[in-house]
Amino acid sequence: MPVKARSDIMARKQQYKVTTRLVHGPEHSAKWDFSHHVTPPLSSSTTYRLDSAKRGARGFQEFGQLVKDFGESPVYIYDRLDEPTRSILEGELAEVEGGEACVTFASGMAAISGALGSTLRAGDEAIAHPVLYGCTHSLLANWFPRLGLVAHRVNLNDLEAVRKKVSERTRVLYLESPVNPTLELIDLGALRKLCDELNRERAPERKLLIFIDNTFATPFGQRPLSLGADVVLHSLTKNLGGFGTELGGAVICPKAMLASLLLYRKDFGGILSAKSAWAIMVYGLPTLALRLKRQQFTAKKVATWLENHEAVARVVYPGLESYPQRALARKQLLDFDGDFAPGNMLYFELDPARIDAEEFVDEIARSAYSVTLAVSLGHTKTLIELPASMTHSSYGEVGAGVRLSIGLESPSDILADLKAALEAVSKPKSASKRRREKPAAPSKAPNRK
Ligand SMILES: *Cc1c(COP(=O)(O)O)cnc(C)c1O
C-alpha cells in the first residue's frame, strides 16, 4: 500500500547522519506491495507513523469498527489496537467459521477469558458443562467468584436441568463439543431451541448466548455457528496453528460484540503477536484440511486397534461404531465437503488389573519414537498424556483415561510403538490375579488414585 511520499524530506535525507538513517531507514518504500505478494508479508511494527494529528484522531475514533478488505485502508496506530497481519488472519478465521467478526488473542485462555470478561458484568451468571479444559474450569471456579461472577455447572445435554438453573442473571451457556478430554458431544440444535424459547422475553442486551470452544473439532470438522451457537472460541495453539510453534486464541462473534472485545483486548492487553499470526495464517490454515484428513485416517486405525486390544477397557472415538452419541456425531461433525469428520483425538481407558496407565505412558516416554508424552494436541507429532494428573489436574471430574492426539506419522509406526509399550508394562495374567488375592504386596499394587 503506497504511502504518499513526503518528497521534501526524502530530498534532504542525505543530510542526515548514517546513524540516524539507520534508525529511520527509507522514508518511503514502494517495496510494500501487498497486492502482488503470493505469501503475505510479515508486518512487525509496534507503532505506525501518522501523517497528521487528525489522522491519529481518526484512527482512535474508528477503532472498534470492522476492518474491511476493500475501500480505504484502515488507520493503524499501535500494535495493541490493531495491525495488518493479525487483522488478515482474523478475516480468514471469521470466514471459515461463517461468522461476522473475529478477534484474536495471545492464547486460547486469553480468548476465553476475553470473551467471557467482555460479555459478563458483576452479578451475571454463566452455566457451564461439568467437564471442560482444566484451565477453563479453573477460570470459572477460582477467578469468577473474585470478580462477582457465578458459573453453575450443569449437564448441558439435560435440557430440563438447564431450564431450571437459568435465571434473569444468566447470560452464557458455556461448553466444549467434543469435550476435552472425554469427547462427549453437546446437542447444539437442542440447546439453540431452548435458548430461543427463553430469549423471547429478554431484551437484546440480556439475551442468553451459547459459547462453544471448538478447539477439538476445528472449523474443518464442525462449524458451530451453523448448528446454533452464538460465539465460537479457539485455541489457535492446537490444530489451527498445527505445527506446535505458536500460541494463540480466537473469538468468532456477531458484529455487535466486536467493539467491546477489541476494547477489552486493548485494555487487558492479551494480543496475538503479529509473528504468530503470520505463521498460523501462512502454515496453519492452508494445511488444516490436509492435516486433519490424514490424522483422522490414522486415528480411526488406532482407535479400532485399541478397541480390539485385550488390555484396553474402553475407547472413545466419534468414528467408532461403539461411540455412544453416534447419530449426533454424524449430524454435527462434518467437514467442508459435508463428510463425517470424527477428528484426531482419542480417549481410552486401560484395564487397571492388566496395565497401570502411568506405567504405560512412562514406557512411551522411555521407548517410543513416534509417540511423545506431552500435553497440547493438534500437532504434527502424536502426543499422549494423562488428563487426570496433567491437563485436567485442577479438578476431579475426569476419569483415569489416556488422551491421544494423532499426528502425521505413518499409522503403522504409531501402532507399533503403542503395541510395544502395552506389552512391556502388561502384568502377567497369573501375577495380577495373585496380587488381587493377596493384597499384602502394596508396593506392586496399581497406584491409581
Ligand atoms: C488448549 C486448550 C485451551 C487453551 O488454549 P491455550 O492456547 O493453551 O491457552 C482451551 N480449550 C481447549 C479445548 C484446549 O484444548
Short mmCIF file of C-alpha atoms and ligand atoms in Angstrom, two decimals:
data_model
loop_
_atom_site.label_atom_id
_atom_site.label_comp_id
_atom_site.label_asym_id
_atom_site.label_seq_id
_atom_site.Cartn_x
_atom_site.Cartn_y
_atom_site.Cartn_z
CA MET A 1 0.00 0.00 0.00
CA PRO A 2 1.94 3.02 -1.23
CA VAL A 3 2.09 5.88 1.24
CA LYS A 4 2.16 9.38 -0.21
CA ALA A 5 5.84 10.33 -0.17
CA ARG A 6 6.97 13.32 1.77
CA SER A 7 9.23 14.29 -1.12
CA ASP A 8 10.86 17.29 0.55
CA ILE A 9 12.19 15.19 3.42
CA MET A 10 13.34 12.44 1.07
CA ALA A 11 15.37 15.01 -0.86
CA ARG A 12 17.05 16.15 2.37
CA LYS A 13 17.67 12.61 3.67
CA GLN A 14 21.34 12.56 2.67
CA GLN A 15 21.98 15.46 5.07
CA TYR A 16 21.23 13.18 8.00
CA LYS A 17 23.97 11.10 9.64
CA VAL A 18 24.24 7.39 8.84
CA THR A 19 23.34 6.62 12.45
CA THR A 20 20.10 8.47 12.05
CA ARG A 21 19.47 6.97 8.64
CA LEU A 22 20.00 3.50 10.05
CA VAL A 23 17.44 4.29 12.70
CA HIS A 24 14.88 5.62 10.24
CA GLY A 25 15.58 3.65 7.06
CA PRO A 26 13.81 4.61 3.85
CA GLU A 27 11.28 7.36 4.24
CA HIS A 28 9.07 5.64 1.76
CA SER A 29 9.21 2.27 0.10
CA ALA A 30 7.48 1.02 -2.98
CA LYS A 31 8.51 -2.46 -1.82
CA TRP A 32 5.44 -2.91 0.38
CA ASP A 33 3.30 -4.13 -2.46
CA PHE A 34 0.79 -6.30 -0.76
CA SER A 35 -1.47 -6.92 -3.73
CA HIS A 36 1.22 -8.79 -5.65
CA HIS A 37 2.67 -10.88 -2.85
CA VAL A 38 1.88 -14.57 -3.15
CA THR A 39 2.55 -15.00 0.57
CA PRO A 40 1.51 -12.05 2.72
CA PRO A 41 4.44 -10.03 4.09
CA LEU A 42 5.06 -10.33 7.83
CA SER A 43 4.46 -6.95 9.40
CA SER A 44 6.14 -6.41 12.73
CA SER A 45 5.72 -2.79 13.72
CA THR A 46 4.62 -1.88 17.24
CA THR A 47 3.67 1.63 16.16
CA TYR A 48 2.58 3.48 13.00
CA ARG A 49 3.61 6.82 11.56
CA LEU A 50 0.79 9.32 11.48
CA ASP A 51 0.74 11.96 8.73
CA SER A 52 -1.10 14.34 10.99
CA ALA A 53 -2.78 14.64 14.38
CA LYS A 54 -6.08 14.45 12.51
CA ARG A 55 -5.14 11.05 11.12
CA GLY A 56 -4.30 9.89 14.66
CA ALA A 57 -7.63 11.18 15.92
CA ARG A 58 -9.44 9.44 13.08
CA GLY A 59 -7.66 6.18 13.93
CA PHE A 60 -8.82 6.31 17.54
CA GLN A 61 -12.30 7.30 16.51
CA GLU A 62 -12.67 4.43 14.04
CA PHE A 63 -11.07 1.84 16.33
CA GLY A 64 -13.50 -0.93 17.17
CA GLN A 65 -15.21 -0.96 13.81
CA LEU A 66 -14.99 -3.84 11.40
CA VAL A 67 -11.83 -3.59 9.24
CA LYS A 68 -12.90 -4.05 5.64
CA ASP A 69 -10.90 -5.71 2.91
CA PHE A 70 -11.88 -3.09 0.35
CA GLY A 71 -12.07 0.69 0.03
CA GLU A 72 -9.80 2.98 2.02
CA SER A 73 -7.12 1.25 4.07
CA PRO A 74 -7.60 1.48 7.84
CA VAL A 75 -5.60 3.85 10.05
CA TYR A 76 -3.23 1.76 12.12
CA ILE A 77 -1.95 3.40 15.28
CA TYR A 78 -0.35 0.90 17.63
CA ASP A 79 0.01 -2.89 17.51
CA ARG A 80 -2.07 -3.48 20.66
CA LEU A 81 -5.05 -1.79 18.98
CA ASP A 82 -4.82 -3.39 15.56
CA GLU A 83 -2.27 -4.32 12.92
CA PRO A 84 -2.44 -5.76 9.39
CA THR A 85 -1.11 -9.35 9.69
CA ARG A 86 -3.34 -10.19 12.65
CA SER A 87 -6.26 -8.45 11.01
CA ILE A 88 -5.93 -10.55 7.84
CA LEU A 89 -5.85 -13.75 9.95
CA GLU A 90 -8.98 -12.57 11.79
CA GLY A 91 -10.77 -12.08 8.47
CA GLU A 92 -9.88 -15.64 7.44
CA LEU A 93 -10.99 -17.17 10.75
CA ALA A 94 -14.34 -15.32 10.68
CA GLU A 95 -14.92 -16.54 7.17
CA VAL A 96 -14.03 -20.19 7.77
CA GLU A 97 -16.37 -20.33 10.81
CA GLY A 98 -19.11 -18.47 8.92
CA GLY A 99 -19.09 -15.64 11.49
CA GLU A 100 -19.34 -11.86 11.16
CA ALA A 101 -16.22 -10.91 13.09
CA CYS A 102 -13.15 -12.35 14.79
CA VAL A 103 -10.82 -11.07 17.48
CA THR A 104 -7.62 -13.00 18.14
CA PHE A 105 -5.79 -13.20 21.46
CA ALA A 106 -2.40 -14.23 22.82
CA SER A 107 -3.62 -17.74 23.72
CA GLY A 108 -6.76 -19.83 23.88
CA MET A 109 -7.18 -18.89 27.54
CA ALA A 110 -6.82 -15.17 26.73
CA ALA A 111 -9.60 -15.60 24.12
CA ILE A 112 -11.86 -17.49 26.55
CA SER A 113 -11.34 -15.05 29.43
CA GLY A 114 -11.73 -12.14 26.98
CA ALA A 115 -14.99 -13.41 25.51
CA LEU A 116 -16.48 -14.05 28.97
CA GLY A 117 -14.93 -10.95 30.54
CA SER A 118 -16.25 -8.59 27.88
CA THR A 119 -19.76 -10.11 27.99
CA LEU A 120 -20.43 -10.56 31.71
CA ARG A 121 -20.93 -7.87 34.39
CA ALA A 122 -20.59 -8.43 38.14
CA GLY A 123 -23.70 -10.33 39.26
CA ASP A 124 -24.13 -12.10 35.92
CA GLU A 125 -24.16 -15.87 35.69
CA ALA A 126 -22.96 -18.50 33.27
CA ILE A 127 -23.97 -22.14 33.08
CA ALA A 128 -21.12 -24.39 32.03
CA HIS A 129 -20.92 -28.09 31.27
CA PRO A 130 -19.30 -30.07 34.13
CA VAL A 131 -16.29 -31.26 32.10
CA LEU A 132 -14.15 -28.56 30.47
CA TYR A 133 -10.49 -27.95 29.65
CA GLY A 134 -8.66 -27.72 33.01
CA CYS A 135 -7.72 -24.03 32.84
CA THR A 136 -11.24 -23.04 31.73
CA HIS A 137 -12.53 -24.90 34.78
CA SER A 138 -10.00 -23.05 36.94
CA LEU A 139 -11.04 -19.69 35.42
CA LEU A 140 -14.68 -20.37 36.33
CA ALA A 141 -14.00 -21.95 39.72
CA ASN A 142 -11.19 -19.73 41.01
CA TRP A 143 -11.39 -16.34 39.28
CA PHE A 144 -15.10 -15.86 38.60
CA PRO A 145 -16.05 -15.62 42.31
CA ARG A 146 -13.43 -12.89 42.85
CA LEU A 147 -14.98 -10.88 40.01
CA GLY A 148 -18.52 -11.27 41.32
CA LEU A 149 -19.43 -13.72 38.55
CA VAL A 150 -21.16 -17.05 39.04
CA ALA A 151 -20.64 -20.21 36.98
CA HIS A 152 -23.11 -23.02 37.65
CA ARG A 153 -22.13 -26.44 36.37
CA VAL A 154 -24.97 -28.33 34.72
CA ASN A 155 -25.02 -31.15 32.17
CA LEU A 156 -25.92 -29.18 29.02
CA ASN A 157 -27.43 -32.28 27.43
CA ASP A 158 -30.02 -32.30 30.25
CA LEU A 159 -32.30 -29.54 28.97
CA GLU A 160 -34.69 -29.68 31.92
CA ALA A 161 -31.80 -29.22 34.36
CA VAL A 162 -30.57 -26.25 32.27
CA ARG A 163 -34.04 -24.70 32.15
CA LYS A 164 -34.31 -24.97 35.94
CA LYS A 165 -30.96 -23.29 36.50
CA VAL A 166 -31.43 -20.37 34.09
CA SER A 167 -32.33 -17.14 35.87
CA GLU A 168 -32.65 -13.47 34.90
CA ARG A 169 -28.94 -13.16 35.52
CA THR A 170 -27.83 -15.98 33.23
CA ARG A 171 -26.13 -14.65 30.09
CA VAL A 172 -23.97 -17.50 28.82
CA LEU A 173 -24.23 -21.25 28.28
CA TYR A 174 -20.62 -22.41 28.02
CA LEU A 175 -19.39 -25.68 26.55
CA GLU A 176 -16.87 -27.64 24.56
CA SER A 177 -18.06 -30.15 21.96
CA PRO A 178 -16.32 -32.55 21.62
CA VAL A 179 -15.46 -32.14 25.29
CA ASN A 180 -11.76 -32.15 26.25
CA PRO A 181 -10.83 -34.91 27.07
CA THR A 182 -13.89 -37.19 27.24
CA LEU A 183 -15.02 -36.50 23.62
CA GLU A 184 -18.66 -36.25 24.70
CA LEU A 185 -20.83 -34.10 22.38
CA ILE A 186 -23.39 -31.47 23.34
CA ASP A 187 -26.53 -31.32 21.18
CA LEU A 188 -26.25 -27.76 19.83
CA GLY A 189 -29.56 -27.81 17.97
CA ALA A 190 -31.44 -28.76 21.14
CA LEU A 191 -29.68 -26.08 23.16
CA ARG A 192 -30.46 -23.46 20.46
CA LYS A 193 -34.16 -24.29 20.64
CA LEU A 194 -34.18 -23.87 24.40
CA CYS A 195 -32.31 -20.55 24.14
CA ASP A 196 -34.69 -19.19 21.51
CA GLU A 197 -37.61 -20.05 23.75
CA LEU A 198 -36.03 -18.44 26.83
CA ASN A 199 -34.86 -15.39 24.82
CA ARG A 200 -38.35 -14.47 23.65
CA GLU A 201 -38.93 -12.44 26.81
CA ARG A 202 -35.46 -10.92 27.01
CA ALA A 203 -34.13 -7.53 25.91
CA PRO A 204 -31.48 -7.72 23.14
CA GLU A 205 -28.63 -6.86 25.54
CA ARG A 206 -29.69 -9.57 28.02
CA LYS A 207 -30.15 -12.47 25.61
CA LEU A 208 -28.78 -15.86 26.56
CA LEU A 209 -25.77 -16.71 24.41
CA ILE A 210 -24.22 -20.08 23.56
CA PHE A 211 -20.41 -20.02 23.73
CA ILE A 212 -18.61 -23.06 22.34
CA ASP A 213 -14.91 -23.86 22.45
CA ASN A 214 -14.41 -25.53 19.04
CA THR A 215 -10.71 -26.32 19.54
CA PHE A 216 -11.06 -30.12 19.26
CA ALA A 217 -13.07 -30.23 16.02
CA THR A 218 -11.58 -27.08 14.38
CA PRO A 219 -13.70 -25.37 11.69
CA PHE A 220 -12.62 -28.18 9.36
CA GLY A 221 -14.64 -30.67 11.40
CA GLN A 222 -17.52 -28.51 12.72
CA ARG A 223 -18.98 -25.03 12.14
CA PRO A 224 -20.90 -24.42 15.38
CA LEU A 225 -22.50 -21.13 14.25
CA SER A 226 -24.41 -23.10 11.61
CA LEU A 227 -25.57 -25.52 14.35
CA GLY A 228 -26.92 -22.82 16.66
CA ALA A 229 -24.01 -21.39 18.67
CA ASP A 230 -23.56 -17.61 19.04
CA VAL A 231 -19.85 -17.39 19.79
CA VAL A 232 -17.01 -19.74 18.79
CA LEU A 233 -13.74 -19.90 20.71
CA HIS A 234 -10.44 -21.43 19.65
CA SER A 235 -7.05 -22.22 20.96
CA LEU A 236 -5.02 -21.50 17.81
CA THR A 237 -2.17 -23.26 19.60
CA LYS A 238 -3.67 -26.61 18.65
CA ASN A 239 -4.79 -27.82 15.22
CA LEU A 240 -5.34 -24.36 13.67
CA GLY A 241 -1.69 -23.47 14.24
CA GLY A 242 -0.94 -27.12 13.68
CA PHE A 243 2.84 -27.24 13.99
CA GLY A 244 3.31 -26.71 17.70
CA THR A 245 5.25 -23.46 17.29
CA GLU A 246 2.73 -20.71 18.11
CA LEU A 247 0.38 -19.86 20.97
CA GLY A 248 -2.83 -18.09 20.04
CA GLY A 249 -6.57 -17.84 20.57
CA ALA A 250 -9.61 -16.52 18.72
CA VAL A 251 -13.19 -15.42 19.33
CA ILE A 252 -15.59 -15.54 16.38
CA CYS A 253 -18.63 -13.46 17.22
CA PRO A 254 -21.51 -11.32 15.93
CA LYS A 255 -20.61 -7.77 14.79
CA ALA A 256 -22.43 -6.40 17.83
CA MET A 257 -19.79 -7.88 20.16
CA LEU A 258 -16.76 -6.70 18.18
CA ALA A 259 -16.22 -3.24 19.67
CA SER A 260 -16.38 -4.46 23.25
CA LEU A 261 -13.99 -7.36 22.52
CA LEU A 262 -11.47 -5.04 20.82
CA LEU A 263 -11.65 -2.55 23.68
CA TYR A 264 -11.25 -5.35 26.20
CA ARG A 265 -8.21 -6.69 24.34
CA LYS A 266 -6.71 -3.18 24.06
CA ASP A 267 -7.02 -2.59 27.81
CA PHE A 268 -6.26 -6.08 29.17
CA GLY A 269 -3.52 -6.37 26.57
CA GLY A 270 -3.57 -10.06 25.61
CA ILE A 271 -2.84 -9.56 21.90
CA LEU A 272 -1.68 -12.21 19.46
CA SER A 273 1.79 -11.31 18.21
CA ALA A 274 1.93 -10.47 14.50
CA LYS A 275 4.69 -13.05 14.04
CA SER A 276 2.50 -15.82 15.44
CA ALA A 277 -0.47 -14.59 13.42
CA TRP A 278 1.68 -14.78 10.30
CA ALA A 279 2.79 -18.36 10.97
CA ILE A 280 -0.76 -19.50 11.77
CA MET A 281 -2.02 -17.83 8.60
CA VAL A 282 0.77 -18.96 6.28
CA TYR A 283 1.41 -22.50 7.58
CA GLY A 284 -1.55 -23.48 9.76
CA LEU A 285 -4.66 -22.56 7.78
CA PRO A 286 -3.53 -23.69 4.30
CA THR A 287 -2.64 -27.17 5.61
CA LEU A 288 -5.59 -27.59 8.00
CA ALA A 289 -7.75 -29.84 5.82
CA LEU A 290 -4.79 -31.87 4.61
CA ARG A 291 -3.50 -32.49 8.14
CA LEU A 292 -6.92 -33.28 9.60
CA LYS A 293 -7.79 -35.75 6.84
CA ARG A 294 -4.53 -37.62 7.35
CA GLN A 295 -4.84 -37.52 11.16
CA GLN A 296 -8.41 -38.81 11.01
CA PHE A 297 -7.41 -41.66 8.75
CA THR A 298 -4.77 -42.69 11.28
CA ALA A 299 -7.00 -42.02 14.31
CA LYS A 300 -9.63 -44.45 13.02
CA LYS A 301 -6.98 -47.15 12.58
CA VAL A 302 -5.53 -46.57 16.05
CA ALA A 303 -8.98 -46.44 17.69
CA THR A 304 -10.01 -49.70 16.04
CA TRP A 305 -6.75 -51.38 17.01
CA LEU A 306 -7.02 -50.22 20.64
CA GLU A 307 -10.65 -51.35 20.86
CA ASN A 308 -9.55 -54.88 19.94
CA HIS A 309 -6.69 -54.96 22.44
CA GLU A 310 -7.42 -57.15 25.47
CA ALA A 311 -5.81 -54.76 27.98
CA VAL A 312 -7.89 -51.79 26.80
CA ALA A 313 -11.16 -51.41 28.74
CA ARG A 314 -12.82 -48.67 26.66
CA VAL A 315 -12.05 -46.48 23.64
CA VAL A 316 -13.92 -43.26 22.92
CA TYR A 317 -13.62 -42.02 19.34
CA PRO A 318 -16.54 -40.47 17.41
CA GLY A 319 -15.62 -42.55 14.34
CA LEU A 320 -16.18 -45.91 16.10
CA GLU A 321 -19.45 -47.81 15.85
CA SER A 322 -19.35 -48.12 19.64
CA TYR A 323 -19.32 -44.34 20.15
CA PRO A 324 -22.33 -43.59 22.41
CA GLN A 325 -23.54 -40.46 20.54
CA ARG A 326 -23.08 -41.87 17.06
CA ALA A 327 -26.11 -40.20 15.45
CA LEU A 328 -25.34 -36.77 16.92
CA ALA A 329 -21.70 -37.09 15.80
CA ARG A 330 -22.83 -37.70 12.23
CA LYS A 331 -25.03 -34.60 12.40
CA GLN A 332 -22.57 -32.16 13.97
CA LEU A 333 -19.07 -33.32 12.97
CA LEU A 334 -18.96 -32.59 9.24
CA ASP A 335 -16.05 -31.35 7.17
CA PHE A 336 -16.09 -28.65 4.48
CA ASP A 337 -17.46 -31.18 1.95
CA GLY A 338 -20.19 -32.42 4.30
CA ASP A 339 -18.37 -35.69 5.04
CA PHE A 340 -18.25 -37.14 8.55
CA ALA A 341 -15.21 -35.73 10.41
CA PRO A 342 -14.60 -37.66 13.64
CA GLY A 343 -11.33 -35.80 14.30
CA ASN A 344 -7.85 -36.65 15.51
CA MET A 345 -8.48 -37.05 19.26
CA LEU A 346 -8.90 -40.33 21.13
CA TYR A 347 -9.62 -41.12 24.75
CA PHE A 348 -9.14 -44.61 26.16
CA GLU A 349 -9.05 -46.43 29.46
CA LEU A 350 -6.78 -49.35 30.26
CA ASP A 351 -7.87 -52.32 32.34
CA PRO A 352 -6.14 -51.47 35.65
CA ALA A 353 -5.80 -55.17 36.50
CA ARG A 354 -3.66 -55.59 33.38
CA ILE A 355 -1.88 -52.28 32.86
CA ASP A 356 -1.22 -49.26 35.00
CA ALA A 357 -1.84 -46.13 32.89
CA GLU A 358 1.04 -44.20 34.45
CA GLU A 359 3.48 -47.06 33.81
CA PHE A 360 2.20 -47.20 30.22
CA VAL A 361 2.84 -43.53 29.43
CA ASP A 362 6.20 -43.69 31.23
CA GLU A 363 7.14 -46.58 28.96
CA ILE A 364 6.06 -44.49 25.93
CA ALA A 365 8.28 -41.65 27.19
CA ARG A 366 11.20 -44.09 27.60
CA SER A 367 10.95 -46.17 24.44
CA ALA A 368 8.64 -44.72 21.77
CA TYR A 369 9.88 -42.57 18.89
CA SER A 370 6.62 -41.83 17.04
CA VAL A 371 4.52 -41.04 20.15
CA THR A 372 5.54 -38.28 22.59
CA LEU A 373 4.47 -37.87 26.21
CA ALA A 374 3.43 -34.20 26.23
CA VAL A 375 0.35 -32.06 26.82
CA SER A 376 -1.21 -29.99 23.99
CA LEU A 377 -2.76 -31.50 20.87
CA GLY A 378 -3.35 -30.99 17.17
CA HIS A 379 0.36 -31.15 16.44
CA THR A 380 2.23 -32.73 13.52
CA LYS A 381 3.53 -35.13 16.18
CA THR A 382 1.40 -37.69 18.01
CA LEU A 383 1.07 -36.65 21.67
CA ILE A 384 -0.09 -38.73 24.64
CA GLU A 385 -0.96 -37.63 28.19
CA LEU A 386 -2.97 -38.46 31.32
CA PRO A 387 -5.63 -35.73 31.72
CA ALA A 388 -6.47 -36.56 35.35
CA SER A 389 -2.97 -35.76 36.57
CA MET A 390 -1.93 -33.26 33.86
CA THR A 391 -4.23 -31.04 31.71
CA HIS A 392 -7.25 -31.56 33.95
CA SER A 393 -5.50 -31.83 37.34
CA SER A 394 -7.31 -28.68 38.54
CA TYR A 395 -10.37 -30.80 39.25
CA GLY A 396 -11.52 -34.36 39.67
CA GLU A 397 -14.28 -34.71 37.06
CA VAL A 398 -12.29 -36.76 34.55
CA GLY A 399 -11.56 -40.47 34.85
CA ALA A 400 -8.25 -42.29 34.73
CA GLY A 401 -8.09 -42.40 30.93
CA VAL A 402 -5.36 -41.70 28.41
CA ARG A 403 -5.68 -38.87 25.85
CA LEU A 404 -4.09 -39.35 22.47
CA SER A 405 -3.72 -36.64 19.80
CA ILE A 406 -2.85 -38.24 16.47
CA GLY A 407 -0.20 -36.57 14.31
CA LEU A 408 1.11 -37.08 10.80
CA GLU A 409 3.37 -40.11 11.32
CA SER A 410 2.92 -43.36 9.44
CA PRO A 411 -0.01 -45.19 11.13
CA SER A 412 1.92 -48.46 11.39
CA ASP A 413 4.69 -46.78 13.39
CA ILE A 414 2.21 -45.36 15.91
CA LEU A 415 0.58 -48.79 16.27
CA ALA A 416 3.96 -50.48 16.70
CA ASP A 417 5.03 -48.03 19.44
CA LEU A 418 1.72 -48.39 21.29
CA LYS A 419 1.88 -52.18 20.99
CA ALA A 420 5.45 -52.37 22.28
CA ALA A 421 4.66 -50.15 25.27
CA LEU A 422 1.49 -52.08 26.16
CA GLU A 423 3.43 -55.35 26.02
CA ALA A 424 6.32 -54.01 28.06
CA VAL A 425 4.14 -52.99 31.01
CA SER A 426 1.48 -55.76 30.89
CA LYS A 427 1.25 -57.69 34.11
CA PRO A 428 1.30 -61.44 33.56
CA LYS A 429 -2.27 -62.68 33.91
CA SER A 430 -1.45 -65.07 36.76
CA ALA A 431 0.62 -62.47 38.61
CA SER A 432 -2.11 -59.87 38.50
CA LYS A 433 -4.60 -62.44 39.78
CA ARG A 434 -2.28 -63.49 42.56
CA ARG A 435 -1.82 -59.88 43.62
CA ARG A 436 -5.51 -59.34 43.81
CA GLU A 437 -5.88 -62.42 46.02
CA LYS A 438 -3.05 -61.28 48.28
CA PRO A 439 -3.39 -57.55 48.81
CA ALA A 440 -0.38 -57.68 51.13
CA ALA A 441 2.06 -56.57 48.44
CA PRO A 442 1.42 -52.82 48.48
CA SER A 443 4.48 -51.69 46.54
CA LYS A 444 3.35 -53.55 43.41
CA ALA A 445 -0.35 -52.72 43.68
CA PRO A 446 -1.83 -50.50 40.96
CA ASN A 447 -1.19 -46.97 42.11
CA ARG A 448 -4.20 -45.26 40.63
CA LYS A 449 -5.69 -42.71 42.96
C1 LIG B 1 -5.52 -25.98 24.92
C2 LIG B 1 -6.94 -25.65 25.07
C3 LIG B 1 -7.32 -24.39 25.53
C4 LIG B 1 -6.33 -23.35 25.95
O1 LIG B 1 -5.56 -22.87 24.89
P1 LIG B 1 -4.13 -22.16 25.10
O2 LIG B 1 -3.80 -21.71 23.73
O3 LIG B 1 -3.21 -23.19 25.65
O4 LIG B 1 -4.35 -21.05 26.07
C5 LIG B 1 -8.68 -24.11 25.61
N1 LIG B 1 -9.60 -25.03 25.27
C6 LIG B 1 -9.26 -26.26 24.83
C7 LIG B 1 -10.34 -27.22 24.47
C8 LIG B 1 -7.93 -26.61 24.72
O5 LIG B 1 -7.60 -27.83 24.31
#
